[in-house]
Every structure is written in structure tokens, then in C-alpha cells.
Short mmCIF file of C-alpha atoms and ligand atoms in Angstrom, two decimals:
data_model
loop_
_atom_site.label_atom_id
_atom_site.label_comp_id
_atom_site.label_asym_id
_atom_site.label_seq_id
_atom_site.Cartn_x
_atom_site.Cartn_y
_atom_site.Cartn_z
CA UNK S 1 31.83 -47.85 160.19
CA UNK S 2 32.62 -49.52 156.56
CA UNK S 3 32.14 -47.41 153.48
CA UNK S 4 28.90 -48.99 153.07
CA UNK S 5 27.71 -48.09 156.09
CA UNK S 6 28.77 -44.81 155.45
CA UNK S 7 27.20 -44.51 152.42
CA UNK S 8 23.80 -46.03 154.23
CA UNK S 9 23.74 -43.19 156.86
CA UNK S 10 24.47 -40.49 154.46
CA UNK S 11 21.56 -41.69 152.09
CA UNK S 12 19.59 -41.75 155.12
CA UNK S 13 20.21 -37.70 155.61
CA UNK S 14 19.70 -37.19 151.97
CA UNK S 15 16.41 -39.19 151.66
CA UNK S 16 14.88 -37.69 154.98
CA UNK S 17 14.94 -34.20 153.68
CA UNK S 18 11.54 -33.87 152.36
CA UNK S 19 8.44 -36.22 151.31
CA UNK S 20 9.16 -36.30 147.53
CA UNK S 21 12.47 -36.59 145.25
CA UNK S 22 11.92 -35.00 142.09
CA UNK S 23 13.12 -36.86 139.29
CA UNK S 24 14.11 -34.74 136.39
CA UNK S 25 14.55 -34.71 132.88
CA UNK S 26 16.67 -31.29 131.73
CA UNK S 27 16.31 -31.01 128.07
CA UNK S 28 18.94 -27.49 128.39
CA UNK S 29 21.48 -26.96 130.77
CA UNK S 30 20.42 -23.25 131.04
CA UNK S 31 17.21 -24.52 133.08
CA UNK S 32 18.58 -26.54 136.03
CA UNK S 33 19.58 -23.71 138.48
CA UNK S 34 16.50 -21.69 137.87
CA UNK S 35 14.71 -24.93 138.43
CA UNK S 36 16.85 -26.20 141.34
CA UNK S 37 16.07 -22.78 143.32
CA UNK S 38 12.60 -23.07 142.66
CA UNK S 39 12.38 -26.27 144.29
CA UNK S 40 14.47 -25.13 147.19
CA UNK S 41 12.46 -22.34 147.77
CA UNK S 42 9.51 -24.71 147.78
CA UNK S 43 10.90 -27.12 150.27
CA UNK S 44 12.51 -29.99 148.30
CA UNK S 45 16.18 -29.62 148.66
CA UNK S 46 17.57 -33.64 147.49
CA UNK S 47 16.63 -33.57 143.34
CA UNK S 48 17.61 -36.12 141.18
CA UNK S 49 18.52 -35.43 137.47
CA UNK S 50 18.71 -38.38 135.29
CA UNK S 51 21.17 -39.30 132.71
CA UNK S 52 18.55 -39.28 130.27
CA UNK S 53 19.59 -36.02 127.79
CA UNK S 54 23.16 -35.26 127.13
CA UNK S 55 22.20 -32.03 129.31
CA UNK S 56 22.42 -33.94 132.48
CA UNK S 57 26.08 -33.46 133.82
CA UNK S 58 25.95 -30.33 132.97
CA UNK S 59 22.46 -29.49 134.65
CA UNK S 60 24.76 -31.70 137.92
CA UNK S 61 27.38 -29.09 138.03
CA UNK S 62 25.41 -25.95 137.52
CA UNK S 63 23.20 -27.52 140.44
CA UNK S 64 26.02 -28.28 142.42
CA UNK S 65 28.15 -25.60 142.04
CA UNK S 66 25.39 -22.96 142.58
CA UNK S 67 21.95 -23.69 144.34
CA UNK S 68 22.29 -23.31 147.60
CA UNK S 69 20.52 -25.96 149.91
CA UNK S 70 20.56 -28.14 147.30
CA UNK S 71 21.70 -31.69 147.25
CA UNK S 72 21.60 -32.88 143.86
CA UNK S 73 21.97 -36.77 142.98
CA UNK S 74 22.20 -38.30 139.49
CA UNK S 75 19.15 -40.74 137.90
CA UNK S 76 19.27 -43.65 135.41
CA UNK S 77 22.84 -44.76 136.28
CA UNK S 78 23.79 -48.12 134.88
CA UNK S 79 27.22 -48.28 134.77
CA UNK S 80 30.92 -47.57 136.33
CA UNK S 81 31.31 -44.83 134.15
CA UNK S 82 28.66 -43.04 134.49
CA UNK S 83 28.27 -43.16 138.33
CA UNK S 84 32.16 -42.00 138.26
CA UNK S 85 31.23 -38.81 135.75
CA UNK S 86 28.46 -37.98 137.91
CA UNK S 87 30.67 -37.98 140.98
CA UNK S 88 32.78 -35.86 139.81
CA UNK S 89 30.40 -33.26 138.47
CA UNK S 90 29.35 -32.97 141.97
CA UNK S 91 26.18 -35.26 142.42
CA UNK S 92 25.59 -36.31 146.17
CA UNK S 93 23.98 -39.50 145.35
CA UNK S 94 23.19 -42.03 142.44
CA UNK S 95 19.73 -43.95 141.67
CA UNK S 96 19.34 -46.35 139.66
CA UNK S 97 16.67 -48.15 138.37
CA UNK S 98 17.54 -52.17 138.91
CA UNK S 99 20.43 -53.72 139.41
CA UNK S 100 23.48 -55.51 137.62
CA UNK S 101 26.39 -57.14 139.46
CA UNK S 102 28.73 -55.24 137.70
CA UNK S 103 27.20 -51.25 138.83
CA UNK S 104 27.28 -52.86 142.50
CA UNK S 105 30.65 -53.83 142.48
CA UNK S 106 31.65 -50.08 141.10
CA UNK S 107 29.21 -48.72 143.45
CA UNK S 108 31.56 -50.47 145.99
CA UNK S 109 34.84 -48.79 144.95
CA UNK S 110 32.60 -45.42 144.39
CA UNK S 111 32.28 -42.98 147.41
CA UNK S 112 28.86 -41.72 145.73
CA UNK S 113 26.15 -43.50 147.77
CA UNK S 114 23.51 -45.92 145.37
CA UNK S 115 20.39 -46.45 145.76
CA UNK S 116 19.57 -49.41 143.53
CA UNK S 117 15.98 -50.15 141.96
CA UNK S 118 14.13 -53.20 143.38
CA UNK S 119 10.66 -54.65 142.14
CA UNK S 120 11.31 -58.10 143.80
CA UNK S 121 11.26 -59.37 147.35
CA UNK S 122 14.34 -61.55 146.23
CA UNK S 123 16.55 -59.26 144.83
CA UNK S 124 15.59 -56.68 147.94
CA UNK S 125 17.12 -59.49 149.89
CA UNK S 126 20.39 -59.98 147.59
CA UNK S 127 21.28 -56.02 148.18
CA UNK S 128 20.51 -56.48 151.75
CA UNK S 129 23.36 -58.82 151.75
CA UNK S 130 25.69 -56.37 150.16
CA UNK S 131 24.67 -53.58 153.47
CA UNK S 132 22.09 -52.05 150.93
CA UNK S 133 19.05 -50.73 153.93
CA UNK S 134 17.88 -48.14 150.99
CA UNK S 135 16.36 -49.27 148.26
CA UNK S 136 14.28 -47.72 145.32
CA UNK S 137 11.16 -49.44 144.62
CA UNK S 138 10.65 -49.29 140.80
CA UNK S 139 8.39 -49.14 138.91
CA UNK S 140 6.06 -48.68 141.88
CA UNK S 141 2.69 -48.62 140.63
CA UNK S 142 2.94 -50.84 137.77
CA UNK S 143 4.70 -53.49 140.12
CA UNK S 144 2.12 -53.86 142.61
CA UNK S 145 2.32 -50.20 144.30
CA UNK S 146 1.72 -49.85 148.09
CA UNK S 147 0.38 -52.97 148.31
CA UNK S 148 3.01 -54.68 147.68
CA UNK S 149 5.63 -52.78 149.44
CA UNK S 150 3.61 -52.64 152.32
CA UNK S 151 3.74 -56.43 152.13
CA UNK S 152 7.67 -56.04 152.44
CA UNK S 153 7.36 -54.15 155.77
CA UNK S 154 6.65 -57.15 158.08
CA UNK S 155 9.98 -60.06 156.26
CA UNK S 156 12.26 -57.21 155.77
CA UNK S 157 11.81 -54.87 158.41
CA UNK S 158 15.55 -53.58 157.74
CA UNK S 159 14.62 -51.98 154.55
CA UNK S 160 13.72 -48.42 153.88
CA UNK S 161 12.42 -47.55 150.52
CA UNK S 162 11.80 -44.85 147.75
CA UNK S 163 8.96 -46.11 145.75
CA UNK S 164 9.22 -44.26 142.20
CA UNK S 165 7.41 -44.84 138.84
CA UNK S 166 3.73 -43.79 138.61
CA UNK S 167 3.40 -41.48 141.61
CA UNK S 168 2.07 -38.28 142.11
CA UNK S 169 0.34 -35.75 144.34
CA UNK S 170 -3.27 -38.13 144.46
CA UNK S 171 -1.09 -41.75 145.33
CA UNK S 172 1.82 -40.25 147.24
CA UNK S 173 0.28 -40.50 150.78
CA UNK S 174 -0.88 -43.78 150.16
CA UNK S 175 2.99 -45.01 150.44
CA UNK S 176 4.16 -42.73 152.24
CA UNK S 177 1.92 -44.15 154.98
CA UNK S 178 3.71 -46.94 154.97
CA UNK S 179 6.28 -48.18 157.74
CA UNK S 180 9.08 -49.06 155.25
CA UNK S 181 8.73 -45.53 152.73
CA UNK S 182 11.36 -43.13 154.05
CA UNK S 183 10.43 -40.93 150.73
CA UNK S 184 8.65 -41.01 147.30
CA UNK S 185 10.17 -40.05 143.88
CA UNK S 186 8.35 -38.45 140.84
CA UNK S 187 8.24 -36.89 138.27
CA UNK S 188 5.25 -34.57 138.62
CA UNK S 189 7.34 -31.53 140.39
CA UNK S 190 9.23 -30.73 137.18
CA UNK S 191 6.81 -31.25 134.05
CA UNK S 192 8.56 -30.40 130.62
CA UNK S 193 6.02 -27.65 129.85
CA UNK S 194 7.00 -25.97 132.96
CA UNK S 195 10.78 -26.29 132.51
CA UNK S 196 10.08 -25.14 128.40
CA UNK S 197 8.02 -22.36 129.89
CA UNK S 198 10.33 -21.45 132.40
CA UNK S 199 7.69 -21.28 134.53
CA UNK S 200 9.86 -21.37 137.59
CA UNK S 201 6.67 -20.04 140.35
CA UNK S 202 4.79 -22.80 139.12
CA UNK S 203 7.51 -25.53 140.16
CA UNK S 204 7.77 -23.75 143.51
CA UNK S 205 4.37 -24.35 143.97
CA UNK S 206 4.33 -28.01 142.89
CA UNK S 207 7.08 -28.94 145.77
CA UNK S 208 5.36 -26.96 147.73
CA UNK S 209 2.81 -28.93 147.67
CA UNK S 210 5.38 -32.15 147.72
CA UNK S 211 7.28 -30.94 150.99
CA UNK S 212 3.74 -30.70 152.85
CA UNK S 213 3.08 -33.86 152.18
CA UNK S 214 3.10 -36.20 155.66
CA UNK S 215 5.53 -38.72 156.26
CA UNK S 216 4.69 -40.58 159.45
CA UNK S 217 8.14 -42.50 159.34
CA UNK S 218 9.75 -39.05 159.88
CA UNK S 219 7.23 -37.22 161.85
CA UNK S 220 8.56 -35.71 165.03
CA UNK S 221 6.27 -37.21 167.82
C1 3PG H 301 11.83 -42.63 137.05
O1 3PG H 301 12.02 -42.23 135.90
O2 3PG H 301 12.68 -42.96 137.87
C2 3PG H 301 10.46 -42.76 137.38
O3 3PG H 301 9.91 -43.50 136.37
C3 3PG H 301 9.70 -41.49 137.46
O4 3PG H 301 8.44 -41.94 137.32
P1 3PG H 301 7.21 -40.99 137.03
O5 3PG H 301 7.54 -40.26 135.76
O6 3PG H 301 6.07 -41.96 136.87
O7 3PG H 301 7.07 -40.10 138.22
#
């Protein structure tokens, strides 16, 4: 196998275990293991926190260092360094959400696996060049949500994707229906008010909710 490949079958694992990726914004460290257990214990074990607050790393290693079950990745990556400092604080895997030339070719000497954002048919096709078979789709809805990326199913049949931007518990199904959705992410599981409020039960019942959710690209026949 090349790294790539590599990197393609373990994002495969980590997008498989369970309907929905939370994306998440911490705002203080101090939240993201009570948060990260809640989701755990509500089915969603793959969480991505995004380097969107200078809480994030932090939030990373906490995560990674202490919830069991979970597999934490890092969000909003656009460059070498960041993907690197996320690596090393123990994320799993990196999202980001397009693509430059320059974060693929450090995604290439990185060991983190990337899943790059893709709201085009063409540049779907440039990382399929590069071995990418996992793509995000962002920003889902606005771009043309499950229609379009149901139109992708049929030309690019290799491609798996993780439609994000404007989904939530009412539109989920209506990708994840879809032959070429491995997973949805969102945003929904983990609302600030919550995560001010601590309100920990109520994020276990939101991916609770999330990890019922039916995928018939995974379903067990
Ligand atoms: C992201 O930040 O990657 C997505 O925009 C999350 O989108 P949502 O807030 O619409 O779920």
C-alpha cells in the first residue's frame, strides 16, 4: 500500500463509525472532554474540532489524551503548520474545507489523513488524481445539496463523500441516502448554548439522535 492509500483506508474506518461527524467550535478548553464523553456515550465516537478559537489544540489533546472511544480529528485546516500542530496534539484526522496545492503537498509528507473540501465536479476529479477516494462536500446545501452530489454518484463512482455545511437532523437522511455519502458533518450536535450551559445530557441526546440515523451505504444486509 502507499501512504495515501493508507491514509484512504484509515479515513474509511474513521468516517464509517457513525452517521454524523460533529463539527465543533470549543470556545474553553475546560469543555471538550465533558463534551467528547457525551457524544461517546451517545454513539458518535469520530468528532471534529475546528481550528476556529485558540481553544482548539488544546480541546485536541484533552480529547485525545482522555475520552475513551474517541477519535478526534482537527477542522478548518489550511495550512502545513497547522495540520503538523494538530498531529501532534493527537488528532486522528484533518478536514478541511477546499483545497490549495500547497496543504496537499504537506498533506503528502503528513501521516494525518485529509479529507479536503470539494464543491466542484472538477476539482473532485483533480484530488482523485492525487489517490484522494474521500472527499468533503462543502458547503453542501448552499452548493446544490443532495442533488447535486447525487449527480456525482453515476461519473465518479470512486468517490465517497462527507457532505457538511447546512445539515441537520430534518436534511441528513436525504444525503445520507445517497450511494456516494459514507457520512454527514454538522454542526447541530454541539450548539454553543449547550457547551456554555454545560449541558452535557442534552448533547448525548442530540448524537443520539445522530448515530440512529440510517446509512444505507453502511447498512449490514
Ligand atoms: C463546517 O463548519 O465545516 C460546516 O460549515 C458546519 O456547517 P453547519 O454549521 O452548517 O453544520
Amino acid at each position: 500500500m502507499t501512504p495515501q492509500e493508507t491514509k484512504q483506508q484509515q479515513l474509511a474506518e474513521i468516517l464509517a463509525l457513525a452517521a454524523v461527524i460533529p463539527v465543533v467550535i470549543v470556545e474553553d478548553a475546560r469543555h471538550a472532554v465533558p463534551m467528547a464523553r457525551a457524544l461517546v456515550a451517545g454513539g458518535i465516537r469520530s468528532i471534529e474540532v475546528t481550528l476556529r478559537t485558540s481553544a482548539a489544540l488544546d480541546a485536541i489533546r484533552a480529547i485525545a489524551a482522555e475520552v475513551e472511544g474517541a477519535v478526534v480529528g482537527v477542522g478548518t485546516v489550511l495550512d502545513a503548520t497547522q495540520l503538523e500542530a494538530a498531529r501532534q496534539a493527537g488528532a486522528r484526522f484533518a478536514v478541511s474545507p477546499g483545497t490549495s496545492p500547497r496543504l496537499l503537498d504537506a498533506a503528502d509528507d503528513n501521516a494525518l489523513p485529509l479529507l479536503p473540501g470539494v464543491a466542484t465536479a472538477s476539482e473532485a476529479m483533480s484530488l482523485l488524481e492525487r489517490g484522494y477516494r474521500h472527499l468533503k462536500f462543502f458547503p453542501a446545501v448552499p452548493a446544490g445539496g443532495h442533488k447535486l452530489l447525487g449527480a456525482w454518484a453515476s461519473p465518479l463512482p470512486q468517490i465517497r463523500f462527507c457532505p457538511t455545511g447546512g445539515i441537520s437532523l430534518t436534511n441528513a437522511a436525504d444525503f445520507l441516502a445517497l450511494p456516494n455519502v459514507i457520512c454527514v458533518g454538522g454542526s447541530w450536535l454541539t450548539p454553543a448554548d449547550k457547551l456554555a450551559a454545560g449541558d452535557w445530557a442534552g448533547i448525548e441526546l442530540l448524537a443520539r439522535e445522530a448515530a440512529s440515523l440510517y446509512r444505507p451505504t453502511i447498512a449490514v444486509p
